[in-house]
XYZ file of C-alpha atoms in Angstrom:
196
model
C -39.266 -11.301 87.028
C -39.058 -9.652 83.018
C -41.755 -6.937 83.271
C -43.024 -7.189 79.727
C -44.092 -11.380 81.038
C -45.105 -9.556 84.274
C -47.375 -6.995 82.309
C -48.815 -10.437 80.729
C -49.830 -11.894 83.700
C -51.189 -9.123 85.256
C -53.644 -8.659 82.210
C -54.285 -12.311 81.984
C -55.601 -12.106 85.766
C -56.987 -8.914 85.648
C -59.291 -10.808 82.540
C -59.686 -13.990 84.272
C -60.526 -12.282 87.741
C -63.774 -9.522 85.755
C -64.948 -13.357 84.137
C -64.859 -14.390 86.899
C -66.845 -12.279 89.001
C -69.277 -12.026 85.706
C -69.318 -16.192 85.685
C -70.675 -15.671 89.702
C -73.486 -13.451 88.893
C -76.520 -15.541 89.686
C -75.124 -16.770 92.931
C -74.326 -12.841 94.004
C -77.784 -11.715 92.909
C -79.695 -15.145 94.808
C -77.360 -14.455 97.934
C -78.159 -10.560 98.210
C -81.733 -11.223 97.617
C -81.803 -13.851 99.908
C -79.034 -13.640 102.770
C -76.944 -10.062 104.850
C -75.362 -7.763 101.818
C -72.076 -8.153 104.024
C -72.337 -12.234 102.906
C -71.874 -11.019 99.637
C -67.517 -10.960 100.205
C -67.846 -13.988 100.621
C -69.340 -15.967 97.859
C -66.766 -15.349 94.576
C -63.903 -17.465 95.894
C -62.012 -17.385 92.967
C -62.131 -14.793 91.432
C -61.599 -13.023 94.645
C -58.133 -15.053 94.998
C -57.120 -14.197 90.944
C -57.896 -10.642 92.374
C -55.491 -11.465 95.134
C -52.739 -12.565 92.354
C -53.342 -9.671 90.152
C -52.842 -7.124 93.313
C -49.303 -9.097 93.989
C -48.545 -8.658 90.562
C -48.799 -5.050 90.867
C -47.276 -5.145 93.908
C -44.034 -6.476 92.570
C -43.801 -3.673 89.376
C -44.431 -1.027 91.800
C -42.677 -1.846 94.744
C -44.121 0.256 97.708
C -42.044 1.871 99.501
C -44.546 3.628 102.594
C -44.686 0.817 105.506
C -48.307 0.881 105.982
C -48.981 0.559 101.688
C -45.698 -2.584 102.103
C -47.768 -4.381 105.058
C -50.650 -4.022 103.338
C -49.010 -5.396 99.768
C -47.791 -8.238 102.001
C -50.832 -9.509 103.572
C -52.281 -9.350 99.702
C -49.382 -11.400 98.337
C -50.629 -14.172 101.487
C -54.075 -14.650 100.449
C -52.985 -14.830 97.058
C -51.239 -17.377 97.872
C -53.158 -19.419 99.542
C -56.311 -18.699 98.176
C -54.815 -19.727 94.650
C -53.605 -22.501 95.477
C -56.586 -23.198 97.257
C -59.300 -22.930 94.543
C -56.949 -23.374 92.128
C -56.777 -27.352 93.267
C -60.551 -26.860 94.863
C -62.294 -26.080 91.465
C -60.695 -28.639 89.671
C -61.669 -31.249 92.058
C -64.928 -30.477 91.779
C -65.010 -30.917 88.131
C -63.378 -33.598 87.892
C -65.544 -34.900 91.122
C -68.457 -34.620 88.922
C -67.545 -36.463 85.960
C -66.447 -39.270 88.067
C -70.100 -39.554 89.148
C -71.506 -39.446 86.107
C -71.701 -35.079 85.323
C -71.640 -34.303 81.220
C -67.632 -32.754 80.010
C -68.762 -29.806 78.556
C -66.120 -27.371 76.796
C -65.849 -24.628 79.448
C -65.468 -27.330 81.966
C -61.522 -27.513 80.749
C -61.182 -24.137 80.060
C -61.827 -23.901 83.894
C -59.429 -26.654 84.986
C -56.639 -24.479 82.784
C -57.679 -21.487 84.370
C -57.620 -22.958 87.762
C -54.802 -25.527 87.413
C -52.843 -22.504 86.036
C -54.323 -19.944 88.802
C -52.081 -22.676 91.622
C -49.491 -22.869 89.228
C -48.885 -19.257 89.491
C -49.096 -18.398 93.339
C -46.146 -21.792 93.524
C -43.748 -20.316 90.907
C -43.949 -16.442 92.166
C -43.997 -16.608 95.491
C -40.657 -16.933 96.051
C -40.962 -13.315 94.585
C -43.573 -11.937 97.782
C -41.881 -10.720 100.441
C -44.825 -11.889 102.691
C -43.658 -13.474 105.932
C -45.379 -15.905 108.434
C -47.834 -13.372 109.892
C -49.263 -12.369 106.684
C -49.701 -16.020 105.744
C -51.608 -16.593 109.279
C -54.077 -13.620 108.298
C -54.310 -15.520 104.945
C -55.248 -18.787 106.099
C -57.547 -17.170 108.625
C -59.380 -15.475 106.432
C -59.130 -18.574 104.232
C -60.616 -20.746 107.118
C -63.711 -17.709 108.140
C -64.658 -18.085 103.809
C -64.976 -21.722 104.522
C -67.052 -20.948 108.180
C -69.378 -18.731 105.804
C -69.457 -20.885 102.846
C -70.791 -24.260 104.959
C -72.747 -22.186 107.445
C -74.829 -20.229 105.202
C -74.811 -22.235 102.140
C -73.144 -19.856 100.605
C -70.408 -22.291 99.128
C -70.019 -21.666 94.918
C -72.474 -24.423 92.972
C -71.990 -28.181 93.046
C -72.096 -29.931 89.649
C -75.288 -31.243 90.027
C -73.861 -35.167 90.592
C -72.167 -33.912 94.284
C -75.394 -31.664 95.599
C -75.815 -34.837 97.778
C -71.937 -35.061 99.190
C -71.844 -31.391 100.331
C -70.549 -32.648 103.920
C -68.240 -34.617 101.700
C -66.978 -31.459 99.929
C -67.055 -29.407 102.827
C -64.180 -31.878 104.649
C -62.130 -31.358 101.672
C -63.095 -27.803 101.347
C -61.422 -27.382 104.990
C -58.389 -29.992 104.508
C -57.693 -27.429 101.624
C -57.223 -24.951 103.441
C -54.809 -26.385 105.827
C -52.819 -28.091 102.814
C -52.706 -24.573 101.415
C -51.882 -22.307 104.238
C -49.148 -25.250 104.707
C -47.481 -25.018 101.373
C -47.177 -21.304 101.869
C -45.064 -21.877 105.066
C -42.783 -24.375 103.465
C -42.642 -21.896 100.621
C -41.823 -19.155 103.391
C -39.368 -21.949 105.057
C -37.664 -22.726 101.341
C -36.710 -18.877 100.780
C -35.534 -18.049 104.254
C -38.071 -15.939 105.633
C -39.289 -17.482 108.844
């Protein structure tokens, strides 16, 4: 909770978020050209998760005093935990699965593995400092499930390694399962922090 370290984490996450949205540039453009614009919010999964975590760090650095802003911060913190765990693990799993089916190992994959593992780990480490409770966690779980539904109903899920294109139904099942497990991880963290 050292402020200097929180600021370091903030800038690392902010830069990672910006990079993540740039990474999704082609898919965002494709979605905008081929789907209703309202679906754009469901496309960039990992950078939106890191955005939630970045904003959560701001709430730690500058705790709000007003009730409405505090409640909004709690929802963002819940979203940060559920989505960072989920998409951190999901991205690593998809990269490794692509390799296991014969995909090439490229340097960007190792960078993505490191950054996405960091997303999941930092969410698990910082959940105890966040102030959200069960209602915020339920909202976060509901939003993440809605995102899954939109991804696999409209085909706007993150681009998969070529080797996994024949396994979209298995990826979908894994994705929904991971959302539920990420929600449970958040629930366990709340229980340990005695905030249930």
